[in-house]
Structures are given as structure tokens and as C-alpha cells.
Amino acid sequence: MKFVVSSKTLSSHLQAIGRVILSKNSLVILDNFLFEVKDGLLVLTASDGETTLISTLELVDNQGNGRFSIKSKKILEALKDIPEQPLTFEVNDETLEMTITYMNGKYNLYAQDAEAFPLPIAMGEATTLTLPAEKLLKAIDYTLFASSVGSIHAAMNGIYFDITTDGLTIVATDGHKLVRFRDFTNKAQDMNTSFILPRKPAQMLKNICTKDSGAVVVAFDGKNATFTIDGVKMICRLIESRFPKYNAVIPTNNPYTLSVDRMGLLGALRRVLVFASESDTLVKVQLNNNEITLSGQDLGFSTSAEEHLNCSYNGNKMEIGFKGSFLLEMLNNLPGGEITIELADATRPGLLIPNEQKEDEDLLMLLMPMILKD
């Protein structure tokens, strides 16, 4: 088998799918890329056993078809500094001895048998959904940070896609914070359906998805999902668990609201957190007239900080505690300038909402309060 491929094209495709490969794999073969040459196309595959990335590119020339695997680190390092030029691969189908020839030299190595490489997950009867790449990327950017890492509640270790006739809702929560992003332009035709995408595949989508990408075709059954975009297909296992009833925990009666500059609040919070306790990062939020006061302290080191900001607030005076590190994450991931914070009392969640949103979108972030120390 012999084929010719662009060096830069091959390198960029391998780098894109190579992010899924773990540093330590349960199967040695998963340290490899799978190469498959078929009728003028090169299909590249990388997997960690749960998530598989497949990329297809056109060959400059090829003679014969075949499959082999090759160590991912070796081929990535070999191609990293080669400038754009044709690469010629010659593979002995029987011995798997391989030569890669380029303008100023060549590599000699042995490929590995492709038969040991695990096949992609077979999909059952699937539901299909097409999303604009920009919308999917935005939804993951907003929600991924709020999902849990290693929670005993499996559903919280991913992002929930809730597709109804009213629109698409994407939610993530770890039990302390929750983010809900609604897109009213993408609706189910005649039935409601849902799935939970694990954190790692969601992060993979962020890596391969760009604002300039086209549509993303999503297909899913009860156990697996595929995402196809710009010639790259991701196949992954879904989290088979029941997601919490997220709408039930979002308070609807919030008599106290304030509007504040997001960047101003973010800066003040960063400064106060320097002096707050590292163990719980508790920050006290005091509201009175048109002023918000942030304060934090660490009794063990006798440090404290307090900062005042102007805001638009005309409710009753109140105090509420939040985990400062969580609040910081939310302010970093909220878009725009002015935000609205809705509150009921010191024992119920606070809602953070950007003041400016598109007509067909709705973003909301929820943060549970902490008990204030006397």
C-alpha cells in the first residue's frame, strides 16, 4: 500500500483527534492512531475506549487500500516541524514495515496490526438533531464549568440536553451551582427527548468546534451519541442516569433584585478573595440602598477585606453568603456588561442573569447560599 498526503493537513487532523488519547490507557493499542486508506481517502481514528474521534481527509494519491495503527506520540513528534510538503507513506501489508518519505529525508518504522484497535460503538435506532456550531459552542462554554467531576451522582458529571417542542435546553449542575441555557430556535418536531453528555466529550467538542464551523449533526440513542462537524465525527457513550428536575430548584418568586456592572463586581470579588478563608472561600454580600458590599475574612490568619460598589438596588437591607470561588466562576462565564442578581432571602439560591440577551436565548445561573458565620 502506498499513499501521498499533505504534511500540514495530516498533522492538523492528528492533533485535533489526538486530544482524546489518555496518557495511560487500559489497552496499549489505544496509544495509537488508526489509519485506514480507502478509495482516495484517509480515515484517522483515535479513542480512549469511551470516546472516539474520527477524521477524514483526501489523499493526494494512493495505490491500494489497507489499515494499520501507529504510535500517536511518535507520529505527532515526527510531523511537528515538517513544513508543508507531500508525505509519501509506503507500507508492506505483510510485515507492516513502513517508510515515510519527505523532501529532505525519510522515516523507517513498523506499523502495528489494525485488528486489535477497538471498533467504534454501534448505534441503535437514533434521534437526529442539527445545531449551528456557534450555538453548541456557546452552550458548552456557558454550562461545562458547572458540571461535577467524579460525583457519586452520575448525572451531574455531564451536560444535560433537554429537547422539547418548545426548544433546546442545556443544563449542568454539581448540586451547589446550576447553569441553564435555553435556545428557542431548535425544537423537537413531535416528541420530547433528552440525553446526558459526559464532561470529556463536551470538552472535545469545544476543541473541534469553532464559531466559523458549519452545522453540527447530532445523533443519539439511549446509550451513545455521535457529533459530526467539519469532517470530524465524535462517537461517545452517554451517561445513563436520571437528571435532576432542574426547573424545580430555580426559585420564581425573587422580590429582591439588583443590577450591577459585571466587570466591576468581578474585580472586587477577586480582591476580596485574596483575604478570604482558603478552606471555604466564604464571601458575605450585603445590600443596602444602591450599594453592594463584599467582605471576606480568614480568622486563622487574621486577614479580612471589604469592598463597596454602586449598584441599582432599592429593596430591604439584606445579607447573604456565597462560596466566592463559585461566584467567581459564574461572573467569568457570564456574557456582557450589566447583570441582574435576583434574591429571595439568605437561605434560598441567588440567580445571576445577563441584562442583554438575544430574543431566541435565555441564560440563567443559580448559586446556592452558604451559612454566614457570626
mmCIF file of C-alpha atoms in Angstrom:
data_model
loop_
_atom_site.group_PDB
_atom_site.id
_atom_site.type_symbol
_atom_site.label_atom_id
_atom_site.label_comp_id
_atom_site.label_asym_id
_atom_site.label_seq_id
_atom_site.Cartn_x
_atom_site.Cartn_y
_atom_site.Cartn_z
ATOM 1 C CA MET A 1 0.000 0.000 0.000
ATOM 2 C CA LYS A 2 1.227 3.461 -0.887
ATOM 3 C CA PHE A 3 -0.337 6.890 -0.434
ATOM 4 C CA VAL A 4 0.617 10.570 -0.551
ATOM 5 C CA VAL A 5 -0.795 13.192 1.817
ATOM 6 C CA SER A 6 -0.153 16.844 2.698
ATOM 7 C CA SER A 7 2.093 17.096 5.761
ATOM 8 C CA LYS A 8 0.265 20.040 7.338
ATOM 9 C CA THR A 9 -3.173 18.609 6.668
ATOM 10 C CA LEU A 10 -2.237 15.278 8.214
ATOM 11 C CA SER A 11 -0.580 16.917 11.214
ATOM 12 C CA SER A 12 -3.562 19.202 11.933
ATOM 13 C CA HIS A 13 -6.055 16.317 11.721
ATOM 14 C CA LEU A 14 -3.959 14.124 14.006
ATOM 15 C CA GLN A 15 -3.589 16.927 16.541
ATOM 16 C CA ALA A 16 -7.351 17.528 16.506
ATOM 17 C CA ILE A 17 -8.295 13.935 17.263
ATOM 18 C CA GLY A 18 -5.226 13.138 19.383
ATOM 19 C CA ARG A 19 -6.578 15.128 22.334
ATOM 20 C CA VAL A 20 -8.872 12.226 23.196
ATOM 21 C CA ILE A 21 -5.960 9.831 23.837
ATOM 22 C CA LEU A 22 -5.169 9.313 27.523
ATOM 23 C CA SER A 23 -1.633 9.462 28.910
ATOM 24 C CA LYS A 24 -2.220 5.998 30.398
ATOM 25 C CA ASN A 25 -4.591 3.644 28.620
ATOM 26 C CA SER A 26 -6.081 0.362 29.794
ATOM 27 C CA LEU A 27 -5.352 -1.075 26.327
ATOM 28 C CA VAL A 28 -1.912 -0.486 24.816
ATOM 29 C CA ILE A 29 -3.438 -0.219 21.328
ATOM 30 C CA LEU A 30 -5.270 2.948 22.440
ATOM 31 C CA ASP A 31 -1.898 4.716 22.499
ATOM 32 C CA ASN A 32 -2.123 4.546 18.701
ATOM 33 C CA PHE A 33 -3.830 6.263 15.807
ATOM 34 C CA LEU A 34 -5.716 4.016 13.407
ATOM 35 C CA PHE A 35 -5.043 4.765 9.716
ATOM 36 C CA GLU A 36 -7.446 3.445 7.076
ATOM 37 C CA VAL A 37 -6.862 4.116 3.369
ATOM 38 C CA LYS A 38 -9.861 3.605 1.143
ATOM 39 C CA ASP A 39 -10.505 4.891 -2.396
ATOM 40 C CA GLY A 40 -8.540 8.127 -2.192
ATOM 41 C CA LEU A 41 -9.494 8.946 1.392
ATOM 42 C CA LEU A 42 -7.578 8.605 4.659
ATOM 43 C CA VAL A 43 -9.691 7.927 7.739
ATOM 44 C CA LEU A 44 -7.927 8.635 11.050
ATOM 45 C CA THR A 45 -9.243 7.325 14.368
ATOM 46 C CA ALA A 46 -8.261 7.956 17.993
ATOM 47 C CA SER A 47 -10.019 6.638 21.087
ATOM 48 C CA ASP A 48 -9.822 6.290 24.859
ATOM 49 C CA GLY A 49 -12.276 3.370 24.903
ATOM 50 C CA GLU A 50 -15.261 5.573 25.816
ATOM 51 C CA THR A 51 -14.935 8.411 23.323
ATOM 52 C CA THR A 52 -13.766 8.036 19.720
ATOM 53 C CA LEU A 53 -12.784 10.777 17.270
ATOM 54 C CA ILE A 54 -12.742 10.068 13.539
ATOM 55 C CA SER A 55 -11.402 12.465 10.907
ATOM 56 C CA THR A 56 -11.412 12.039 7.125
ATOM 57 C CA LEU A 57 -9.155 13.782 4.612
ATOM 58 C CA GLU A 58 -8.444 13.489 0.920
ATOM 59 C CA LEU A 59 -5.197 11.950 -0.293
ATOM 60 C CA VAL A 60 -3.017 13.467 -2.988
ATOM 61 C CA ASP A 61 -2.533 9.964 -4.439
ATOM 62 C CA ASN A 62 -2.902 6.364 -3.342
ATOM 63 C CA GLN A 63 -2.228 2.852 -4.575
ATOM 64 C CA GLY A 64 -4.117 0.136 -2.772
ATOM 65 C CA ASN A 65 -6.273 0.179 0.327
ATOM 66 C CA GLY A 66 -5.498 -1.016 3.833
ATOM 67 C CA ARG A 67 -5.452 -0.406 7.578
ATOM 68 C CA PHE A 68 -2.718 -0.095 10.187
ATOM 69 C CA SER A 69 -2.077 1.630 13.511
ATOM 70 C CA ILE A 70 0.866 3.721 14.634
ATOM 71 C CA LYS A 71 2.049 5.166 17.951
ATOM 72 C CA SER A 72 0.420 8.576 18.398
ATOM 73 C CA LYS A 73 3.326 10.294 20.189
ATOM 74 C CA LYS A 74 5.869 9.109 17.623
ATOM 75 C CA ILE A 75 3.960 10.278 14.541
ATOM 76 C CA LEU A 76 2.936 13.595 16.115
ATOM 77 C CA GLU A 77 6.521 14.391 17.054
ATOM 78 C CA ALA A 78 7.785 13.286 13.641
ATOM 79 C CA LEU A 79 5.394 15.590 11.782
ATOM 80 C CA LYS A 80 5.503 18.577 14.136
ATOM 81 C CA ASP A 81 8.301 20.551 12.468
ATOM 82 C CA ILE A 82 7.975 19.394 8.867
ATOM 83 C CA PRO A 83 6.936 22.337 6.618
ATOM 84 C CA GLU A 84 4.101 21.953 4.122
ATOM 85 C CA GLN A 85 5.029 19.326 1.522
ATOM 86 C CA PRO A 86 3.847 15.920 0.268
ATOM 87 C CA LEU A 87 4.499 12.934 2.505
ATOM 88 C CA THR A 88 4.703 9.503 0.899
ATOM 89 C CA PHE A 89 3.733 6.504 3.020
ATOM 90 C CA GLU A 90 4.742 3.029 1.848
ATOM 91 C CA VAL A 91 3.513 0.109 3.961
ATOM 92 C CA ASN A 92 4.324 -3.550 3.500
ATOM 93 C CA ASP A 93 0.935 -5.199 4.014
ATOM 94 C CA GLU A 94 2.508 -8.427 5.305
ATOM 95 C CA THR A 95 5.355 -7.261 7.553
ATOM 96 C CA LEU A 96 3.903 -3.793 8.337
ATOM 97 C CA GLU A 97 7.315 -2.276 7.689
ATOM 98 C CA MET A 98 6.709 1.379 6.829
ATOM 99 C CA THR A 99 8.666 4.182 5.186
ATOM 100 C CA ILE A 100 7.588 7.837 5.313
ATOM 101 C CA THR A 101 9.441 9.878 2.697
ATOM 102 C CA TYR A 102 9.566 13.683 2.596
ATOM 103 C CA MET A 103 11.583 16.318 0.751
ATOM 104 C CA ASN A 104 14.799 16.103 2.764
ATOM 105 C CA GLY A 105 14.653 12.669 4.328
ATOM 106 C CA LYS A 106 12.665 9.655 5.395
ATOM 107 C CA TYR A 107 11.498 7.729 8.462
ATOM 108 C CA ASN A 108 11.661 3.945 8.787
ATOM 109 C CA LEU A 109 9.447 2.261 11.357
ATOM 110 C CA TYR A 110 6.994 -0.543 11.889
ATOM 111 C CA ALA A 111 3.248 -0.087 11.979
ATOM 112 C CA GLN A 112 1.001 -2.291 14.120
ATOM 113 C CA ASP A 113 -1.863 -4.560 13.181
ATOM 114 C CA ALA A 114 -5.142 -2.663 12.988
ATOM 115 C CA GLU A 115 -7.251 -5.662 14.033
ATOM 116 C CA ALA A 116 -6.562 -5.052 17.723
ATOM 117 C CA PHE A 117 -7.910 -1.497 17.536
ATOM 118 C CA PRO A 118 -11.437 -1.416 19.070
ATOM 119 C CA LEU A 119 -14.288 -0.779 16.662
ATOM 120 C CA PRO A 120 -16.477 2.326 17.182
ATOM 121 C CA ILE A 121 -19.645 1.880 19.203
ATOM 122 C CA ALA A 122 -22.595 0.643 17.123
ATOM 123 C CA MET A 123 -25.587 2.962 17.312
ATOM 124 C CA GLY A 124 -29.123 1.692 17.732
ATOM 125 C CA GLU A 125 -32.192 3.472 16.391
ATOM 126 C CA ALA A 126 -31.148 7.096 16.703
ATOM 127 C CA THR A 127 -32.756 10.500 17.016
ATOM 128 C CA THR A 128 -31.080 13.184 14.875
ATOM 129 C CA LEU A 129 -30.723 16.886 15.616
ATOM 130 C CA THR A 130 -28.875 19.575 13.651
ATOM 131 C CA LEU A 131 -27.412 22.523 15.558
ATOM 132 C CA PRO A 132 -25.425 25.568 14.460
ATOM 133 C CA ALA A 133 -21.846 25.070 15.654
ATOM 134 C CA GLU A 134 -21.755 28.569 17.162
ATOM 135 C CA LYS A 135 -24.842 27.797 19.262
ATOM 136 C CA LEU A 136 -23.471 24.478 20.509
ATOM 137 C CA LEU A 137 -20.113 26.042 21.355
ATOM 138 C CA LYS A 138 -21.823 28.851 23.255
ATOM 139 C CA ALA A 139 -23.969 26.412 25.234
ATOM 140 C CA ILE A 140 -20.976 24.298 26.263
ATOM 141 C CA ASP A 141 -18.953 27.407 27.175
ATOM 142 C CA TYR A 142 -21.760 28.583 29.457
ATOM 143 C CA THR A 143 -22.516 25.278 31.158
ATOM 144 C CA LEU A 144 -19.477 22.975 31.305
ATOM 145 C CA PHE A 145 -17.858 24.609 34.352
ATOM 146 C CA ALA A 146 -20.997 23.945 36.424
ATOM 147 C CA SER A 147 -20.898 20.165 35.953
ATOM 148 C CA SER A 148 -19.353 17.960 38.599
ATOM 149 C CA VAL A 149 -16.109 15.981 38.477
ATOM 150 C CA GLY A 150 -16.327 12.486 39.936
ATOM 151 C CA SER A 151 -19.672 12.958 41.690
ATOM 152 C CA ILE A 152 -21.404 9.845 43.049
ATOM 153 C CA HIS A 153 -24.473 11.203 41.246
ATOM 154 C CA ALA A 154 -23.553 10.164 37.709
ATOM 155 C CA ALA A 155 -25.973 12.596 36.048
ATOM 156 C CA MET A 156 -24.075 15.557 37.486
ATOM 157 C CA ASN A 157 -20.847 14.518 35.739
ATOM 158 C CA GLY A 158 -22.063 15.831 32.412
ATOM 159 C CA ILE A 159 -24.250 18.259 30.495
ATOM 160 C CA TYR A 160 -27.966 17.599 30.063
ATOM 161 C CA PHE A 161 -29.547 18.176 26.646
ATOM 162 C CA ASP A 162 -33.325 18.546 27.032
ATOM 163 C CA ILE A 163 -35.022 18.736 23.629
ATOM 164 C CA THR A 164 -38.729 19.606 23.598
ATOM 165 C CA THR A 165 -41.255 21.125 21.223
ATOM 166 C CA ASP A 166 -40.571 24.470 22.950
ATOM 167 C CA GLY A 167 -36.839 24.442 22.274
ATOM 168 C CA LEU A 168 -33.475 23.085 23.372
ATOM 169 C CA THR A 169 -32.381 23.451 26.997
ATOM 170 C CA ILE A 170 -28.827 22.638 28.079
ATOM 171 C CA VAL A 171 -28.180 22.318 31.813
ATOM 172 C CA ALA A 172 -25.272 21.482 34.100
ATOM 173 C CA THR A 173 -25.153 21.295 37.887
ATOM 174 C CA ASP A 174 -22.976 19.952 40.688
ATOM 175 C CA GLY A 175 -25.608 20.425 43.388
ATOM 176 C CA HIS A 176 -24.195 23.780 44.520
ATOM 177 C CA LYS A 177 -24.344 25.714 41.262
ATOM 178 C CA LEU A 178 -26.521 25.313 38.193
ATOM 179 C CA VAL A 179 -26.482 26.825 34.713
ATOM 180 C CA ARG A 180 -29.446 26.675 32.329
ATOM 181 C CA PHE A 181 -29.150 27.843 28.718
ATOM 182 C CA ARG A 182 -32.274 27.796 26.542
ATOM 183 C CA ASP A 183 -32.340 28.091 22.763
ATOM 184 C CA PHE A 184 -35.840 28.556 21.373
ATOM 185 C CA THR A 185 -34.844 28.165 17.702
ATOM 186 C CA ASN A 186 -34.013 24.448 17.911
ATOM 187 C CA LYS A 187 -37.130 22.459 18.706
ATOM 188 C CA ALA A 188 -38.201 18.834 18.612
ATOM 189 C CA GLN A 189 -40.661 18.144 15.821
ATOM 190 C CA ASP A 190 -43.188 15.954 17.586
ATOM 191 C CA MET A 191 -41.692 14.461 20.738
ATOM 192 C CA ASN A 192 -39.619 15.321 23.791
ATOM 193 C CA THR A 193 -36.253 13.627 24.256
ATOM 194 C CA SER A 194 -33.009 14.096 26.175
ATOM 195 C CA PHE A 195 -29.502 12.801 26.876
ATOM 196 C CA ILE A 196 -26.560 13.496 29.210
ATOM 197 C CA LEU A 197 -23.192 14.173 27.570
ATOM 198 C CA PRO A 198 -20.150 13.411 29.801
ATOM 199 C CA ARG A 199 -17.607 16.141 30.555
ATOM 200 C CA LYS A 200 -14.770 14.793 28.413
ATOM 201 C CA PRO A 201 -16.743 14.551 25.138
ATOM 202 C CA ALA A 202 -18.135 18.016 25.857
ATOM 203 C CA GLN A 203 -14.583 19.333 26.189
ATOM 204 C CA MET A 204 -13.643 17.529 22.959
ATOM 205 C CA LEU A 205 -16.470 19.356 21.180
ATOM 206 C CA LYS A 206 -15.062 22.666 22.426
ATOM 207 C CA ASN A 207 -11.718 21.742 20.905
ATOM 208 C CA ILE A 208 -13.029 20.806 17.452
ATOM 209 C CA CYS A 209 -15.884 23.300 17.236
ATOM 210 C CA THR A 210 -15.320 26.911 16.155
ATOM 211 C CA LYS A 211 -17.659 29.828 15.543
ATOM 212 C CA ASP A 212 -16.877 29.535 11.835
ATOM 213 C CA SER A 213 -17.794 25.863 11.693
ATOM 214 C CA GLY A 214 -20.985 24.869 9.945
ATOM 215 C CA ALA A 215 -23.807 22.753 11.272
ATOM 216 C CA VAL A 216 -23.273 20.001 13.822
ATOM 217 C CA VAL A 217 -25.276 16.836 13.197
ATOM 218 C CA VAL A 218 -26.122 15.110 16.477
ATOM 219 C CA ALA A 219 -27.438 11.542 16.536
ATOM 220 C CA PHE A 220 -28.197 9.674 19.755
ATOM 221 C CA ASP A 221 -29.918 6.615 21.127
ATOM 222 C CA GLY A 222 -30.324 5.629 24.756
ATOM 223 C CA LYS A 223 -26.654 4.784 25.265
ATOM 224 C CA ASN A 224 -24.453 6.517 22.686
ATOM 225 C CA ALA A 225 -24.198 9.684 20.618
ATOM 226 C CA THR A 226 -22.350 10.934 17.553
ATOM 227 C CA PHE A 227 -21.451 14.531 16.732
ATOM 228 C CA THR A 228 -20.340 15.257 13.157
ATOM 229 C CA ILE A 229 -18.747 18.582 12.224
ATOM 230 C CA ASP A 230 -16.320 19.724 9.518
ATOM 231 C CA GLY A 231 -15.283 16.209 8.567
ATOM 232 C CA VAL A 232 -14.733 15.108 12.175
ATOM 233 C CA LYS A 233 -17.030 12.616 13.883
ATOM 234 C CA MET A 234 -17.081 12.077 17.636
ATOM 235 C CA ILE A 235 -18.667 8.909 18.994
ATOM 236 C CA CYS A 236 -19.181 8.662 22.743
ATOM 237 C CA ARG A 237 -21.033 6.848 25.461
ATOM 238 C CA LEU A 238 -23.768 8.781 27.219
ATOM 239 C CA ILE A 239 -24.419 8.909 30.952
ATOM 240 C CA GLU A 240 -27.326 6.575 31.617
ATOM 241 C CA SER A 241 -28.907 8.229 34.622
ATOM 242 C CA ARG A 242 -31.853 10.435 35.520
ATOM 243 C CA PHE A 243 -31.008 14.141 35.551
ATOM 244 C CA PRO A 244 -32.383 16.199 38.482
ATOM 245 C CA LYS A 245 -35.592 18.160 37.897
ATOM 246 C CA TYR A 246 -33.697 21.369 37.337
ATOM 247 C CA ASN A 247 -36.680 23.691 36.944
ATOM 248 C CA ALA A 248 -37.960 22.680 40.378
ATOM 249 C CA VAL A 249 -34.907 24.158 42.130
ATOM 250 C CA ILE A 250 -34.993 27.513 40.320
ATOM 251 C CA PRO A 251 -36.937 29.969 42.516
ATOM 252 C CA THR A 252 -39.559 32.002 40.687
ATOM 253 C CA ASN A 253 -40.505 34.451 43.435
ATOM 254 C CA ASN A 254 -37.472 36.690 43.991
ATOM 255 C CA PRO A 255 -38.571 40.056 45.411
ATOM 256 C CA TYR A 256 -35.055 41.498 45.693
ATOM 257 C CA THR A 257 -33.174 42.363 42.515
ATOM 258 C CA LEU A 258 -30.051 44.369 41.842
ATOM 259 C CA SER A 259 -28.324 45.414 38.658
ATOM 260 C CA VAL A 260 -24.544 45.772 38.735
ATOM 261 C CA ASP A 261 -21.605 46.060 36.361
ATOM 262 C CA ARG A 262 -20.244 42.529 35.921
ATOM 263 C CA MET A 263 -16.592 43.504 35.480
ATOM 264 C CA GLY A 264 -16.695 45.824 38.471
ATOM 265 C CA LEU A 265 -18.170 43.102 40.658
ATOM 266 C CA LEU A 266 -15.676 40.574 39.275
ATOM 267 C CA GLY A 267 -12.707 42.792 40.128
ATOM 268 C CA ALA A 268 -13.958 43.471 43.650
ATOM 269 C CA LEU A 269 -14.579 39.774 44.255
ATOM 270 C CA ARG A 270 -11.070 38.836 43.114
ATOM 271 C CA ARG A 271 -9.536 41.314 45.549
ATOM 272 C CA VAL A 272 -11.704 40.233 48.484
ATOM 273 C CA LEU A 273 -11.000 36.540 47.839
ATOM 274 C CA VAL A 274 -7.292 37.135 48.451
ATOM 275 C CA PHE A 275 -8.124 37.675 52.135
ATOM 276 C CA ALA A 276 -10.991 35.157 52.499
ATOM 277 C CA SER A 277 -10.554 31.712 54.017
ATOM 278 C CA GLU A 278 -8.982 29.313 51.534
ATOM 279 C CA SER A 279 -10.936 26.388 53.013
ATOM 280 C CA ASP A 280 -14.415 27.636 52.099
ATOM 281 C CA THR A 281 -13.835 30.987 50.250
ATOM 282 C CA LEU A 282 -16.936 32.346 52.005
ATOM 283 C CA VAL A 283 -17.831 35.855 50.859
ATOM 284 C CA LYS A 284 -20.554 37.912 52.543
ATOM 285 C CA VAL A 285 -22.713 40.042 50.263
ATOM 286 C CA GLN A 286 -24.502 42.991 51.913
ATOM 287 C CA LEU A 287 -27.146 45.004 50.079
ATOM 288 C CA ASN A 288 -28.402 48.388 51.238
ATOM 289 C CA ASN A 289 -29.918 51.181 49.160
ATOM 290 C CA ASN A 290 -27.887 51.380 45.933
ATOM 291 C CA GLU A 291 -24.737 49.783 47.300
ATOM 292 C CA ILE A 292 -23.348 46.262 47.392
ATOM 293 C CA THR A 293 -20.606 45.362 49.866
ATOM 294 C CA LEU A 294 -18.412 42.292 49.534
ATOM 295 C CA SER A 295 -16.404 41.081 52.518
ATOM 296 C CA GLY A 296 -14.298 38.069 53.386
ATOM 297 C CA GLN A 297 -12.088 37.028 56.259
ATOM 298 C CA ASP A 298 -9.728 34.312 57.391
ATOM 299 C CA LEU A 299 -9.777 34.075 61.179
ATOM 300 C CA GLY A 300 -6.847 31.649 61.206
ATOM 301 C CA PHE A 301 -4.538 34.242 59.662
ATOM 302 C CA SER A 302 -6.319 37.357 60.999
ATOM 303 C CA THR A 303 -6.921 38.732 57.499
ATOM 304 C CA SER A 304 -10.016 40.395 56.091
ATOM 305 C CA ALA A 305 -11.145 42.576 53.210
ATOM 306 C CA GLU A 306 -14.172 44.652 52.323
ATOM 307 C CA GLU A 307 -15.116 46.494 49.153
ATOM 308 C CA HIS A 308 -18.109 48.635 48.166
ATOM 309 C CA LEU A 309 -19.675 49.039 44.720
ATOM 310 C CA ASN A 310 -22.506 51.114 43.341
ATOM 311 C CA CYS A 311 -25.474 49.164 42.034
ATOM 312 C CA SER A 312 -29.156 49.610 41.334
ATOM 313 C CA TYR A 313 -30.959 48.181 44.369
ATOM 314 C CA ASN A 314 -33.947 49.592 46.219
ATOM 315 C CA GLY A 315 -35.015 46.601 48.299
ATOM 316 C CA ASN A 316 -34.722 45.958 52.013
ATOM 317 C CA LYS A 317 -31.325 45.614 53.614
ATOM 318 C CA MET A 318 -30.112 42.001 53.499
ATOM 319 C CA GLU A 319 -27.031 39.836 53.911
ATOM 320 C CA ILE A 320 -26.273 36.560 52.153
ATOM 321 C CA GLY A 321 -23.192 34.337 51.953
ATOM 322 C CA PHE A 322 -21.818 32.679 48.809
ATOM 323 C CA LYS A 323 -18.848 30.477 48.060
ATOM 324 C CA GLY A 324 -16.596 33.058 46.478
ATOM 325 C CA SER A 325 -14.814 30.661 44.111
ATOM 326 C CA PHE A 326 -18.151 29.543 42.641
ATOM 327 C CA LEU A 327 -19.366 33.124 42.282
ATOM 328 C CA LEU A 328 -16.093 33.982 40.549
ATOM 329 C CA GLU A 329 -16.621 31.156 38.014
ATOM 330 C CA MET A 330 -20.101 32.419 37.227
ATOM 331 C CA LEU A 331 -19.040 36.013 36.734
ATOM 332 C CA ASN A 332 -16.226 34.833 34.455
ATOM 333 C CA ASN A 333 -18.642 32.812 32.326
ATOM 334 C CA LEU A 334 -21.486 35.312 32.120
ATOM 335 C CA PRO A 335 -21.526 37.458 28.969
ATOM 336 C CA GLY A 336 -21.983 41.196 28.623
ATOM 337 C CA GLY A 337 -21.638 44.166 30.961
ATOM 338 C CA GLU A 338 -24.582 44.648 33.315
ATOM 339 C CA ILE A 339 -26.068 41.657 35.120
ATOM 340 C CA THR A 340 -29.095 41.209 37.340
ATOM 341 C CA ILE A 341 -28.944 39.263 40.603
ATOM 342 C CA GLU A 342 -32.276 38.018 41.955
ATOM 343 C CA LEU A 343 -32.633 37.075 45.613
ATOM 344 C CA ALA A 344 -35.389 35.971 47.996
ATOM 345 C CA ASP A 345 -33.625 35.621 51.358
ATOM 346 C CA ALA A 346 -30.353 34.414 52.864
ATOM 347 C CA THR A 347 -31.415 30.741 52.767
ATOM 348 C CA ARG A 348 -32.510 30.461 49.137
ATOM 349 C CA PRO A 349 -30.468 30.422 45.908
ATOM 350 C CA GLY A 350 -29.408 33.546 44.088
ATOM 351 C CA LEU A 351 -29.927 33.874 40.343
ATOM 352 C CA LEU A 352 -27.464 35.649 38.044
ATOM 353 C CA ILE A 353 -28.833 36.760 34.669
ATOM 354 C CA PRO A 354 -27.174 38.874 31.951
ATOM 355 C CA ASN A 355 -29.194 42.039 31.241
ATOM 356 C CA GLU A 356 -28.726 41.746 27.481
ATOM 357 C CA GLN A 357 -29.736 38.500 25.811
ATOM 358 C CA LYS A 358 -30.780 37.520 22.298
ATOM 359 C CA GLU A 359 -34.517 37.157 21.740
ATOM 360 C CA ASP A 360 -34.199 33.439 20.998
ATOM 361 C CA GLU A 361 -31.944 32.675 24.001
ATOM 362 C CA ASP A 362 -32.225 32.630 27.780
ATOM 363 C CA LEU A 363 -29.266 32.178 30.136
ATOM 364 C CA LEU A 364 -29.584 31.772 33.884
ATOM 365 C CA MET A 365 -27.068 30.801 36.572
ATOM 366 C CA LEU A 366 -28.041 29.656 40.072
ATOM 367 C CA LEU A 367 -25.822 29.622 43.149
ATOM 368 C CA MET A 368 -26.741 28.094 46.500
ATOM 369 C CA PRO A 369 -26.015 30.271 49.575
ATOM 370 C CA MET A 370 -23.692 29.464 52.457
ATOM 371 C CA ILE A 371 -24.451 29.935 56.132
ATOM 372 C CA LEU A 372 -22.909 33.157 57.399
ATOM 373 C CA LYS A 373 -20.717 32.919 60.472
ATOM 374 C CA ASP A 374 -21.471 35.224 63.372
#
